[in-house]
């Protein structure tokens, strides 16, 4: 997993509430164990709507997605985080996230920044014409229009994201202690 300290750029101003994992990636795309290639299937039902922001050339390739309340609800499919990452999304801003989705986002190096509804509403407007920055060091979301909103994150998750440590890298960081234990116990 790559380290994430700051995500900056245009943001998809999606703003919809209750986007479940089936909307993020439909069940028919869950037969793969490959993370690559899922981004083209992300939000298929929304992309069928004329004038959707996900296919608007002004936002294509944006590293940030701004959503409404309860983002990532539904089933526990990790493919939803894979699809977002594959389409280039590195941070999602919303008033709330499903616990399972925020865990899967974290495990896949995606920042889930929870902001108050008023802040999200403001950023939805700002994103129409300006870039946004999500900064893990300062725990802020900012815009060039002097917007500055703070968010909280579990300190362990924050540190792992900033250092690029997934579960395997965390285990390997204790390799010396594991070897010492194995030598001591004969395992």
Backbone as ProteinMPNN parsed JSONL, in Angstrom:
{"seq_chain_A": "XXXXXXXXXXXXXXXXXXXXXXXXXXXXXXXXXXXXXXXXXXXXXXXXXXXXXXXXXXXXXXXXXXXXXXXXXXXXXXXXXXXXXXXXXXXXXXXXXXXXXXXXXXXXXXXXXXXXXXXXXXXXXXXXXXXXXXXXXXXXXXXXXXXXXXXXXXXXXXXXXXXXXXXXXXXXXXXXXXXXXXXXXXX", "coords_chain_A": {"N_chain_A": [[0.851, -1.169, 0.0], [0.545, 2.229, -0.784], [1.892, 5.172, 0.748], [-0.192, 7.689, 2.169], [-0.503, 10.998, 2.567], [-1.507, 13.417, 1.8], [-4.215, 14.264, -0.209], [-5.069, 15.721, -3.15], [-6.963, 17.635, -5.431], [-9.413, 17.727, -8.08], [-12.829, 16.971, -7.246], [-15.339, 14.495, -7.293], [-18.54, 15.641, -7.176], [-20.729, 14.012, -5.845], [-22.654, 13.547, -3.733], [-24.917, 12.029, -2.929], [-27.138, 10.322, -0.699], [-26.971, 7.247, 1.193], [-25.547, 5.484, -0.542], [-25.035, 2.377, -1.499], [-22.969, -0.63, -1.33], [-23.602, -2.193, -3.511], [-24.347, -0.361, -5.405], [-21.942, 0.932, -5.718], [-20.286, -1.126, -6.757], [-21.576, -3.538, -8.753], [-23.018, -6.761, -7.995], [-22.522, -8.696, -9.974], [-19.93, -8.331, -10.738], [-18.263, -9.416, -8.891], [-16.889, -11.759, -9.056], [-14.223, -11.876, -9.433], [-10.839, -11.958, -8.198], [-9.056, -10.121, -8.63], [-7.887, -6.823, -8.334], [-7.573, -4.901, -10.24], [-9.132, -3.242, -12.965], [-11.744, -3.026, -12.072], [-12.667, -0.464, -11.739], [-13.886, 0.575, -14.045], [-16.398, -0.443, -13.855], [-17.493, 0.731, -11.683], [-20.134, 2.37, -10.015], [-22.109, 1.856, -11.989], [-24.948, 1.968, -12.301], [-25.525, 4.63, -11.7], [-24.038, 5.877, -13.637], [-25.519, 5.392, -15.878], [-27.371, 7.346, -15.954], [-28.296, 10.288, -17.618], [-26.041, 13.036, -17.885], [-24.6, 12.582, -15.535], [-22.274, 13.133, -12.815], [-20.077, 11.486, -12.65], [-19.175, 10.758, -15.139], [-18.667, 13.153, -16.278], [-16.491, 15.171, -18.075], [-15.085, 17.146, -16.676], [-14.604, 16.093, -14.199], [-13.59, 13.516, -14.416], [-11.266, 11.13, -13.418], [-10.78, 12.266, -10.983], [-9.335, 12.461, -7.718], [-10.806, 12.496, -5.412], [-13.921, 11.869, -3.84], [-17.04, 13.179, -3.1], [-19.599, 12.44, -1.026], [-22.96, 11.667, 0.135], [-24.746, 11.088, 3.217], [-24.207, 8.026, 5.037], [-22.493, 6.486, 3.385], [-21.408, 3.678, 1.518], [-22.949, 1.701, 2.657], [-24.72, -1.437, 3.144], [-23.736, -4.593, 1.81], [-20.722, -6.384, 2.766], [-18.725, -6.198, 0.838], [-15.442, -6.056, -0.232], [-14.702, -5.43, -2.716], [-15.892, -3.031, -3.403], [-14.272, -0.994, -2.352], [-12.0, -1.652, -3.812], [-12.872, -1.073, -6.422], [-13.292, 1.704, -6.287], [-10.653, 2.568, -5.732], [-9.423, 1.668, -8.074], [-10.582, 3.327, -9.95], [-9.277, 5.585, -9.346], [-9.86, 7.008, -7.048], [-8.826, 8.343, -4.048], [-9.637, 9.401, -1.688], [-12.609, 9.712, 0.212], [-15.197, 11.833, 1.058], [-17.683, 12.333, 3.408], [-20.743, 12.662, 5.374], [-21.206, 10.426, 6.952], [-20.159, 6.982, 7.212], [-20.556, 3.519, 6.41], [-19.517, 1.145, 8.827], [-18.173, -1.179, 7.959], [-17.491, -0.522, 5.312], [-15.765, 1.696, 5.771], [-13.692, 0.406, 7.069], [-12.804, -1.343, 5.028], [-12.048, 0.56, 3.132], [-9.893, 1.803, 4.459], [-8.118, -0.425, 4.625], [-7.396, -0.562, 2.017], [-6.055, 1.719, 1.422], [-7.544, 4.072, 1.138], [-8.681, 7.195, 2.108], [-11.173, 7.875, 4.412], [-12.952, 10.48, 5.108], [-14.791, 11.922, 7.508], [-17.166, 14.392, 7.723], [-19.127, 17.129, 9.034], [-22.581, 17.519, 8.032], [-23.159, 20.156, 6.976], [-20.622, 21.078, 6.224], [-20.006, 19.22, 4.244], [-22.018, 19.846, 2.399], [-21.17, 22.426, 1.678], [-18.68, 21.807, 0.474], [-19.561, 20.307, -1.681], [-20.591, 22.289, -3.312], [-18.29, 23.897, -3.722], [-16.643, 22.103, -5.06], [-17.57, 22.038, -7.631], [-16.181, 23.857, -9.136], [-13.614, 24.109, -8.152], [-10.52, 22.771, -6.844], [-9.946, 20.453, -4.142], [-8.466, 19.704, -0.986], [-7.39, 17.019, 1.001], [-5.927, 16.484, 3.959], [-3.944, 14.45, 5.836], [-1.999, 14.904, 7.741], [-2.619, 17.353, 8.985], [-5.213, 16.845, 9.487], [-7.354, 17.941, 8.024], [-9.729, 19.264, 5.66], [-9.524, 21.247, 2.919], [-10.065, 24.174, 0.824], [-9.335, 26.284, -2.048], [-10.81, 28.502, -1.57], [-10.612, 29.285, 0.972], [-11.907, 27.591, 2.71], [-11.959, 25.473, 5.509], [-12.063, 22.558, 7.094], [-12.149, 20.373, 9.826], [-11.44, 16.943, 10.548], [-11.843, 13.778, 12.217], [-9.967, 10.816, 12.918], [-9.274, 7.432, 13.571], [-6.325, 7.087, 15.393], [-4.457, 4.976, 14.912], [-5.228, 4.008, 12.358], [-4.821, 6.325, 10.876], [-2.015, 6.659, 11.129], [-1.111, 4.305, 9.879], [-2.079, 4.72, 7.24], [-0.608, 7.013, 6.571], [1.964, 6.008, 6.614], [1.836, 4.016, 4.779], [1.198, 1.385, 5.474], [-0.101, -1.727, 5.219], [-1.911, -4.663, 6.35], [-0.112, -6.79, 5.965], [2.371, -5.483, 5.753], [2.456, -4.39, 8.302], [2.684, -6.695, 9.872], [5.151, -7.65, 8.93], [6.759, -5.626, 9.902], [7.223, -6.387, 12.436], [8.943, -8.453, 12.264], [11.493, -9.106, 13.367], [10.905, -9.43, 16.098], [9.121, -11.556, 15.9], [10.767, -13.581, 14.853], [12.573, -13.798, 17.007], [10.856, -14.746, 18.989], [10.131, -17.204, 17.827], [12.619, -18.481, 17.839], [13.114, -18.593, 20.582], [11.003, -20.173, 21.504], [11.08, -22.397, 19.955], [9.437, -22.76, 17.816]], "CA_chain_A": [[0.0, 0.0, 0.0], [1.363, 3.433, -0.82], [1.627, 6.138, 1.814], [-1.104, 8.781, 1.844], [-0.412, 12.109, 3.516], [-2.354, 14.491, 1.287], [-4.891, 13.997, -1.473], [-5.487, 17.036, -3.633], [-7.414, 17.678, -6.815], [-10.856, 17.853, -8.28], [-13.625, 15.993, -6.502], [-16.658, 14.181, -7.834], [-19.561, 16.11, -6.243], [-21.839, 13.058, -5.96], [-23.602, 14.053, -2.749], [-26.111, 11.212, -2.683], [-27.207, 9.552, 0.547], [-27.22, 5.798, 1.181], [-24.918, 4.775, -1.666], [-24.604, 1.084, -0.95], [-21.867, -1.272, -2.047], [-24.09, -2.711, -4.785], [-24.297, 0.764, -6.338], [-20.523, 1.18, -6.002], [-19.876, -2.182, -7.699], [-22.661, -4.525, -8.818], [-22.657, -8.13, -7.603], [-22.041, -9.513, -11.096], [-18.495, -8.095, -10.916], [-17.567, -9.895, -7.687], [-16.306, -13.08, -9.296], [-12.784, -11.752, -9.606], [-10.022, -11.643, -7.032], [-8.133, -9.081, -9.116], [-8.332, -5.467, -8.008], [-7.483, -4.08, -11.439], [-10.207, -3.345, -13.937], [-13.076, -2.852, -11.489], [-13.063, 0.942, -11.791], [-14.789, 0.846, -15.181], [-17.74, -0.902, -13.475], [-17.945, 1.472, -10.502], [-21.303, 3.249, -10.145], [-22.753, 1.623, -13.292], [-26.341, 2.431, -12.363], [-25.514, 6.091, -11.739], [-23.474, 6.281, -14.933], [-26.545, 5.272, -16.91], [-28.181, 8.561, -15.908], [-27.733, 11.373, -18.434], [-25.479, 14.167, -17.166], [-24.047, 12.233, -14.224], [-20.966, 13.75, -12.56], [-19.0, 10.497, -12.736], [-18.673, 10.744, -16.513], [-18.436, 14.534, -16.709], [-15.057, 15.35, -18.322], [-14.489, 18.036, -15.672], [-14.294, 15.351, -12.97], [-13.006, 12.21, -14.688], [-9.935, 10.964, -12.855], [-10.657, 12.978, -9.711], [-8.882, 11.596, -6.631], [-11.679, 12.663, -4.25], [-15.352, 11.735, -4.081], [-17.842, 13.742, -2.014], [-20.849, 11.684, -0.999], [-23.91, 11.992, 1.182], [-24.772, 10.309, 4.445], [-24.279, 6.561, 5.032], [-21.808, 5.972, 2.199], [-20.844, 2.337, 1.621], [-23.815, 0.796, 3.408], [-25.027, -2.665, 2.415], [-22.93, -5.779, 2.077], [-19.341, -6.155, 3.191], [-17.815, -6.46, -0.273], [-14.216, -5.276, -0.35], [-14.626, -5.016, -4.12], [-16.306, -1.628, -3.506], [-13.051, -0.2, -2.164], [-11.128, -1.941, -4.956], [-13.391, -0.349, -7.585], [-12.987, 3.123, -6.081], [-9.206, 2.752, -5.898], [-9.078, 1.458, -9.476], [-10.993, 4.504, -10.724], [-8.396, 6.68, -8.961], [-10.318, 7.689, -5.833], [-7.927, 8.158, -2.911], [-10.312, 9.894, -0.492], [-14.05, 9.918, 0.141], [-15.681, 12.745, 2.09], [-19.116, 12.128, 3.623], [-21.14, 12.863, 6.769], [-21.058, 9.159, 7.673], [-19.799, 5.801, 6.427], [-20.787, 2.242, 7.06], [-18.288, 0.692, 9.494], [-17.468, -2.155, 7.132], [-16.881, 0.184, 4.198], [-14.615, 2.503, 6.202], [-12.608, -0.551, 7.307], [-12.281, -1.788, 3.737], [-11.356, 1.701, 2.524], [-8.616, 1.895, 5.158], [-7.258, -1.545, 4.22], [-7.008, -0.367, 0.622], [-5.37, 2.997, 1.278], [-8.463, 5.157, 0.816], [-9.033, 8.012, 3.263], [-12.599, 8.123, 4.621], [-13.004, 11.686, 5.94], [-16.159, 12.188, 7.958], [-17.392, 15.804, 8.032], [-20.498, 17.531, 9.339], [-23.367, 17.715, 6.805], [-23.003, 21.508, 6.425], [-19.315, 21.139, 5.564], [-20.127, 18.432, 3.014], [-22.814, 20.659, 1.469], [-20.303, 23.501, 1.171], [-17.688, 21.22, -0.432], [-20.253, 19.923, -2.915], [-20.66, 23.504, -4.125], [-16.926, 24.3, -4.069], [-16.083, 21.112, -5.989], [-18.05, 22.279, -8.995], [-15.229, 24.688, -9.88], [-12.307, 24.214, -7.496], [-9.898, 21.582, -6.243], [-10.081, 20.285, -2.693], [-7.338, 18.948, -0.425], [-7.59, 16.253, 2.226], [-4.588, 16.405, 4.541], [-3.922, 13.597, 7.023], [-1.103, 15.461, 8.758], [-3.347, 18.38, 9.725], [-6.582, 16.34, 9.655], [-8.237, 18.974, 7.493], [-10.154, 19.336, 4.268], [-9.457, 22.663, 2.59], [-10.277, 24.583, -0.563], [-8.68, 27.563, -2.329], [-11.713, 29.583, -1.154], [-10.354, 29.419, 2.415], [-12.669, 26.638, 3.518], [-11.09, 24.609, 6.313], [-12.879, 21.709, 7.947], [-11.353, 19.332, 10.482], [-12.079, 15.641, 10.725], [-11.146, 12.882, 13.134], [-9.708, 9.473, 12.413], [-8.57, 6.58, 14.52], [-4.89, 7.364, 15.254], [-3.772, 3.836, 14.302], [-5.523, 4.031, 10.925], [-4.142, 7.497, 10.312], [-0.58, 6.37, 11.04], [-0.925, 3.282, 8.838], [-2.261, 5.353, 5.936], [0.499, 7.941, 6.316], [3.188, 5.234, 6.408], [1.609, 3.021, 3.737], [1.277, 0.062, 6.093], [-1.266, -2.593, 5.231], [-1.774, -5.713, 7.369], [1.114, -7.561, 5.721], [3.507, -4.632, 6.125], [2.468, -4.295, 9.765], [3.235, -7.953, 10.373], [6.577, -7.686, 8.595], [7.49, -4.676, 10.745], [7.527, -7.098, 13.686], [9.657, -9.666, 11.872], [12.562, -9.418, 14.323], [10.268, -9.945, 17.315], [8.552, -12.868, 15.566], [11.907, -14.514, 14.785], [13.074, -14.002, 18.375], [9.888, -15.62, 19.652], [10.277, -18.541, 17.255], [13.893, -19.046, 18.336], [12.961, -18.822, 22.017], [10.014, -21.216, 21.782], [11.303, -23.552, 19.092], [8.338, -22.869, 16.84]], "C_chain_A": [[0.9, 1.237, 0.0], [0.95, 4.377, 0.308], [0.716, 7.252, 1.311], [-0.972, 9.84, 2.934], [-1.365, 13.232, 3.116], [-2.937, 14.044, -0.051], [-5.451, 15.336, -1.94], [-5.893, 16.947, -5.095], [-8.896, 17.913, -6.897], [-11.544, 16.753, -7.494], [-14.939, 15.758, -7.223], [-17.693, 14.684, -6.822], [-20.822, 15.233, -6.337], [-22.965, 13.419, -4.999], [-24.815, 13.209, -2.427], [-25.997, 10.455, -1.357], [-27.385, 8.067, 0.251], [-26.709, 5.099, -0.072], [-24.397, 3.463, -1.106], [-23.545, 0.441, -1.843], [-22.315, -1.869, -3.372], [-24.146, -1.603, -5.834], [-22.837, 1.057, -6.701], [-19.994, 0.147, -6.99], [-20.93, -3.297, -7.638], [-22.146, -5.946, -8.549], [-22.093, -8.952, -8.753], [-20.539, -9.343, -11.351], [-17.658, -8.625, -9.752], [-16.887, -11.243, -7.872], [-14.8, -13.047, -9.419], [-12.086, -11.546, -8.265], [-8.952, -10.624, -7.412], [-8.721, -7.712, -8.808], [-8.364, -4.571, -9.235], [-8.689, -4.31, -12.344], [-11.605, -3.142, -13.38], [-13.585, -1.416, -11.586], [-14.021, 1.26, -12.916], [-16.225, 0.424, -14.867], [-18.298, -0.143, -12.279], [-19.117, 2.382, -10.86], [-22.034, 3.081, -11.477], [-24.176, 2.165, -13.361], [-26.417, 3.957, -12.414], [-25.004, 6.577, -13.093], [-24.454, 6.125, -16.085], [-27.44, 6.513, -16.973], [-27.536, 9.646, -16.769], [-27.208, 12.504, -17.543], [-24.891, 13.849, -15.799], [-22.638, 12.796, -14.058], [-19.807, 12.774, -12.731], [-18.397, 10.409, -14.134], [-18.446, 12.145, -17.074], [-16.934, 14.724, -16.901], [-14.358, 16.245, -17.302], [-14.034, 17.275, -14.429], [-13.589, 14.022, -13.2], [-11.559, 12.16, -14.181], [-9.724, 11.686, -11.535], [-10.244, 12.025, -8.592], [-9.776, 11.64, -5.388], [-13.128, 12.493, -4.691], [-16.069, 12.313, -2.87], [-19.216, 13.108, -2.087], [-21.762, 12.2, 0.108], [-23.773, 11.031, 2.358], [-24.823, 8.799, 4.169], [-23.624, 5.945, 3.793], [-21.226, 4.591, 2.473], [-21.677, 1.376, 2.438], [-24.077, -0.46, 2.572], [-24.092, -3.787, 2.787], [-21.471, -5.411, 2.333], [-18.322, -6.298, 2.067], [-16.629, -5.496, -0.337], [-14.036, -4.783, -1.789], [-15.046, -3.552, -4.295], [-15.098, -0.712, -3.339], [-12.091, -0.424, -3.336], [-11.557, -1.131, -6.176], [-13.089, 1.145, -7.469], [-11.508, 3.399, -6.317], [-8.819, 2.62, -7.37], [-9.53, 2.627, -10.357], [-10.217, 5.751, -10.297], [-8.808, 7.44, -7.715], [-9.399, 7.324, -4.669], [-8.546, 8.629, -1.604], [-11.796, 10.051, -0.779], [-14.426, 10.796, 1.326], [-17.187, 12.547, 2.193], [-19.451, 12.432, 5.081], [-21.039, 11.58, 7.604], [-20.782, 8.036, 6.686], [-20.272, 4.559, 7.158], [-19.461, 1.797, 7.668], [-17.487, -0.26, 8.615], [-16.796, -1.46, 5.954], [-15.662, 0.974, 4.661], [-13.433, 1.613, 6.538], [-11.986, -1.036, 6.013], [-11.538, -0.667, 3.015], [-9.968, 1.832, 3.144], [-7.647, 0.807, 4.697], [-6.757, -1.414, 2.79], [-6.435, 1.018, 0.353], [-6.242, 4.162, 0.87], [-8.832, 5.876, 2.112], [-10.547, 8.197, 3.293], [-12.702, 9.279, 5.62], [-14.457, 12.023, 6.254], [-16.266, 13.649, 8.392], [-18.865, 16.045, 8.356], [-21.268, 17.768, 8.033], [-23.216, 19.101, 6.174], [-21.686, 21.677, 5.689], [-19.349, 20.376, 4.244], [-20.93, 19.217, 1.977], [-21.966, 21.774, 0.856], [-19.309, 22.94, 0.152], [-18.32, 20.743, -1.729], [-20.363, 21.118, -3.859], [-19.275, 23.911, -4.623], [-16.356, 23.385, -5.156], [-16.534, 21.319, -7.427], [-17.038, 23.072, -9.819], [-13.811, 24.694, -9.322], [-11.814, 22.863, -6.983], [-10.12, 21.604, -4.736], [-8.866, 19.494, -2.226], [-7.766, 18.275, 0.867], [-6.207, 15.974, 2.779], [-4.627, 15.596, 5.829], [-3.006, 14.152, 8.114], [-1.827, 16.484, 9.614], [-4.786, 17.979, 10.035], [-7.607, 17.389, 9.212], [-8.614, 18.701, 6.046], [-10.227, 20.826, 3.96], [-9.77, 22.905, 1.119], [-9.536, 25.895, -0.791], [-9.554, 28.76, -1.937], [-11.663, 29.795, 0.363], [-11.276, 28.584, 3.284], [-11.669, 25.774, 4.264], [-11.969, 23.854, 7.303], [-11.998, 20.622, 8.549], [-12.164, 18.042, 10.573], [-11.244, 14.817, 11.692], [-10.982, 11.526, 12.469], [-9.007, 8.7, 13.516], [-7.062, 6.777, 14.329], [-4.1, 6.222, 14.61], [-3.986, 3.818, 12.797], [-4.801, 5.188, 10.239], [-2.664, 7.207, 10.107], [-0.293, 5.344, 9.949], [-1.07, 3.881, 7.446], [-1.067, 6.24, 5.6], [1.814, 7.212, 6.052], [3.044, 4.174, 5.319], [1.675, 1.599, 4.257], [-0.051, -0.671, 6.005], [-1.005, -3.705, 6.254], [-0.501, -6.537, 7.196], [2.333, -6.759, 6.141], [3.598, -4.465, 7.638], [3.071, -5.55, 10.386], [4.733, -8.015, 10.126], [7.391, -6.696, 9.422], [7.853, -5.285, 12.094], [8.338, -8.366, 13.431], [10.735, -10.054, 12.874], [11.979, -10.005, 15.603], [9.675, -11.339, 17.073], [9.658, -13.917, 15.508], [12.451, -14.821, 16.174], [12.145, -14.931, 19.144], [10.028, -17.055, 19.148], [11.552, -19.223, 17.748], [13.764, -19.435, 19.805], [12.051, -20.013, 22.302], [10.205, -22.478, 20.93], [10.187, -23.762, 18.067], [8.869, -22.857, 15.451]], "O_chain_A": [[1.905, 1.277, 0.71], [-0.197, 4.371, 0.755], [0.838, 7.702, 0.172], [-1.298, 9.588, 4.093], [-1.95, 13.905, 3.965], [-2.229, 13.514, -0.908], [-6.206, 15.995, -1.225], [-5.246, 16.269, -5.894], [-9.549, 18.253, -5.91], [-10.937, 15.747, -7.128], [-15.575, 16.696, -7.705], [-17.718, 14.188, -5.695], [-21.852, 15.671, -6.849], [-24.111, 13.579, -5.419], [-25.685, 13.672, -1.689], [-24.919, 10.014, -0.958], [-27.885, 7.685, -0.807], [-27.378, 4.212, -0.602], [-23.437, 3.44, -0.335], [-23.268, 0.903, -2.95], [-21.494, -2.039, -4.274], [-24.006, -1.875, -7.026], [-22.53, 1.388, -7.846], [-19.324, 0.506, -7.959], [-21.139, -3.913, -6.593], [-20.996, -6.274, -8.839], [-21.259, -9.827, -8.524], [-19.944, -10.123, -12.094], [-16.472, -8.312, -9.647], [-16.359, -11.802, -6.911], [-14.165, -14.098, -9.501], [-12.676, -11.025, -7.319], [-8.064, -10.308, -6.621], [-9.914, -7.479, -9.002], [-9.103, -3.588, -9.268], [-9.192, -5.427, -12.468], [-12.565, -3.089, -14.148], [-14.79, -1.176, -11.522], [-14.885, 2.125, -12.767], [-17.163, 0.872, -15.526], [-19.451, -0.348, -11.899], [-19.093, 3.074, -11.877], [-22.528, 4.06, -12.037], [-24.567, 2.757, -14.367], [-27.278, 4.512, -13.096], [-25.49, 7.575, -13.625], [-24.233, 6.677, -17.162], [-28.179, 6.7, -17.94], [-26.336, 9.89, -16.649], [-27.854, 12.881, -16.566], [-24.702, 14.753, -14.985], [-21.896, 12.924, -15.032], [-18.67, 13.198, -12.937], [-17.237, 10.028, -14.289], [-18.068, 12.291, -18.237], [-16.168, 14.463, -15.973], [-13.153, 16.11, -17.09], [-13.176, 17.754, -13.687], [-13.038, 13.454, -12.257], [-10.748, 13.036, -14.482], [-8.607, 11.718, -11.019], [-10.745, 10.903, -8.52], [-9.538, 10.912, -4.424], [-13.511, 12.92, -5.78], [-15.739, 11.973, -1.734], [-19.912, 13.227, -3.094], [-21.379, 13.055, 0.907], [-22.809, 10.273, 2.463], [-25.413, 8.361, 3.182], [-24.15, 4.99, 3.222], [-20.626, 4.356, 3.522], [-21.175, 0.34, 2.873], [-23.684, -0.519, 1.407], [-23.698, -3.92, 3.945], [-21.056, -4.268, 2.137], [-17.141, -6.506, 2.347], [-16.798, -4.284, -0.478], [-13.301, -3.827, -2.037], [-14.602, -2.898, -5.238], [-14.926, 0.238, -4.103], [-11.444, 0.517, -3.797], [-10.719, -0.569, -6.881], [-12.679, 1.776, -8.443], [-11.15, 4.347, -7.016], [-7.981, 3.375, -7.861], [-8.925, 2.886, -11.397], [-10.459, 6.842, -10.811], [-8.164, 8.426, -7.358], [-9.218, 6.15, -4.348], [-8.046, 8.301, -0.528], [-12.192, 10.467, -1.867], [-14.022, 10.533, 2.459], [-17.891, 12.588, 1.184], [-18.561, 12.46, 5.931], [-20.814, 11.637, 8.813], [-21.116, 8.118, 5.504], [-20.376, 4.553, 8.385], [-18.401, 2.042, 7.094], [-16.263, -0.158, 8.537], [-15.651, -1.772, 5.628], [-14.622, 0.928, 4.005], [-12.286, 2.006, 6.322], [-10.762, -1.129, 5.911], [-10.522, -0.908, 2.363], [-8.977, 1.959, 2.425], [-6.484, 1.091, 4.411], [-5.799, -2.081, 2.4], [-6.339, 1.445, -0.798], [-5.746, 5.141, 0.314], [-9.243, 5.248, 3.088], [-11.138, 8.63, 2.304], [-12.558, 9.081, 6.826], [-15.239, 12.364, 5.367], [-15.563, 14.094, 9.298], [-19.732, 15.252, 7.989], [-20.674, 18.174, 7.035], [-23.152, 19.208, 4.95], [-21.629, 22.34, 4.653], [-18.792, 20.829, 3.245], [-20.56, 19.249, 0.803], [-22.042, 22.03, -0.345], [-19.116, 23.526, -0.914], [-17.673, 20.774, -2.776], [-20.239, 20.964, -5.074], [-19.101, 24.232, -5.799], [-15.666, 23.848, -6.064], [-15.904, 20.799, -8.348], [-17.025, 22.982, -11.047], [-12.9, 25.229, -9.955], [-12.597, 21.948, -6.728], [-10.439, 22.638, -4.147], [-8.303, 18.705, -2.986], [-8.42, 18.883, 1.715], [-5.402, 15.3, 2.136], [-5.264, 16.0, 6.802], [-3.228, 13.887, 9.295], [-1.673, 16.491, 10.835], [-5.492, 18.683, 10.756], [-8.576, 17.681, 9.913], [-7.91, 18.003, 5.317], [-10.91, 21.578, 4.655], [-9.745, 21.993, 0.293], [-9.147, 26.555, 0.173], [-9.092, 29.9, -1.969], [-12.557, 30.404, 0.949], [-11.407, 28.849, 4.479], [-10.642, 25.387, 3.706], [-12.54, 24.438, 8.224], [-11.189, 20.018, 7.845], [-13.391, 18.054, 10.662], [-10.081, 15.128, 11.948], [-11.748, 11.144, 11.585], [-8.24, 9.264, 14.297], [-6.569, 6.646, 13.208], [-3.172, 6.474, 13.842], [-3.035, 3.633, 12.037], [-4.242, 5.031, 9.153], [-2.118, 7.475, 9.036], [0.659, 5.497, 9.184], [-0.268, 3.584, 6.56], [-0.572, 6.219, 4.473], [2.682, 7.731, 5.349], [4.018, 3.506, 4.973], [2.155, 0.703, 3.562], [-1.022, -0.276, 6.651], [0.015, -3.685, 6.944], [0.118, -6.935, 8.182], [3.227, -7.282, 6.806], [4.696, -4.406, 8.192], [3.873, -5.468, 11.316], [5.497, -8.39, 11.015], [8.587, -6.901, 9.625], [8.699, -4.752, 12.811], [8.407, -9.247, 14.288], [10.871, -11.234, 13.197], [12.511, -10.98, 16.134], [9.729, -12.198, 17.952], [9.508, -15.014, 16.048], [12.755, -15.973, 16.484], [12.607, -15.81, 19.871], [10.042, -18.002, 19.935], [11.546, -20.419, 18.038], [14.251, -20.486, 20.22], [12.298, -20.775, 23.236], [9.559, -23.499, 21.168], [10.04, -24.856, 17.523], [8.099, -22.939, 14.495]]}, "name": "protein", "num_of_chains": 1, "seq": "XXXXXXXXXXXXXXXXXXXXXXXXXXXXXXXXXXXXXXXXXXXXXXXXXXXXXXXXXXXXXXXXXXXXXXXXXXXXXXXXXXXXXXXXXXXXXXXXXXXXXXXXXXXXXXXXXXXXXXXXXXXXXXXXXXXXXXXXXXXXXXXXXXXXXXXXXXXXXXXXXXXXXXXXXXXXXXXXXXXXXXXXXXX"}
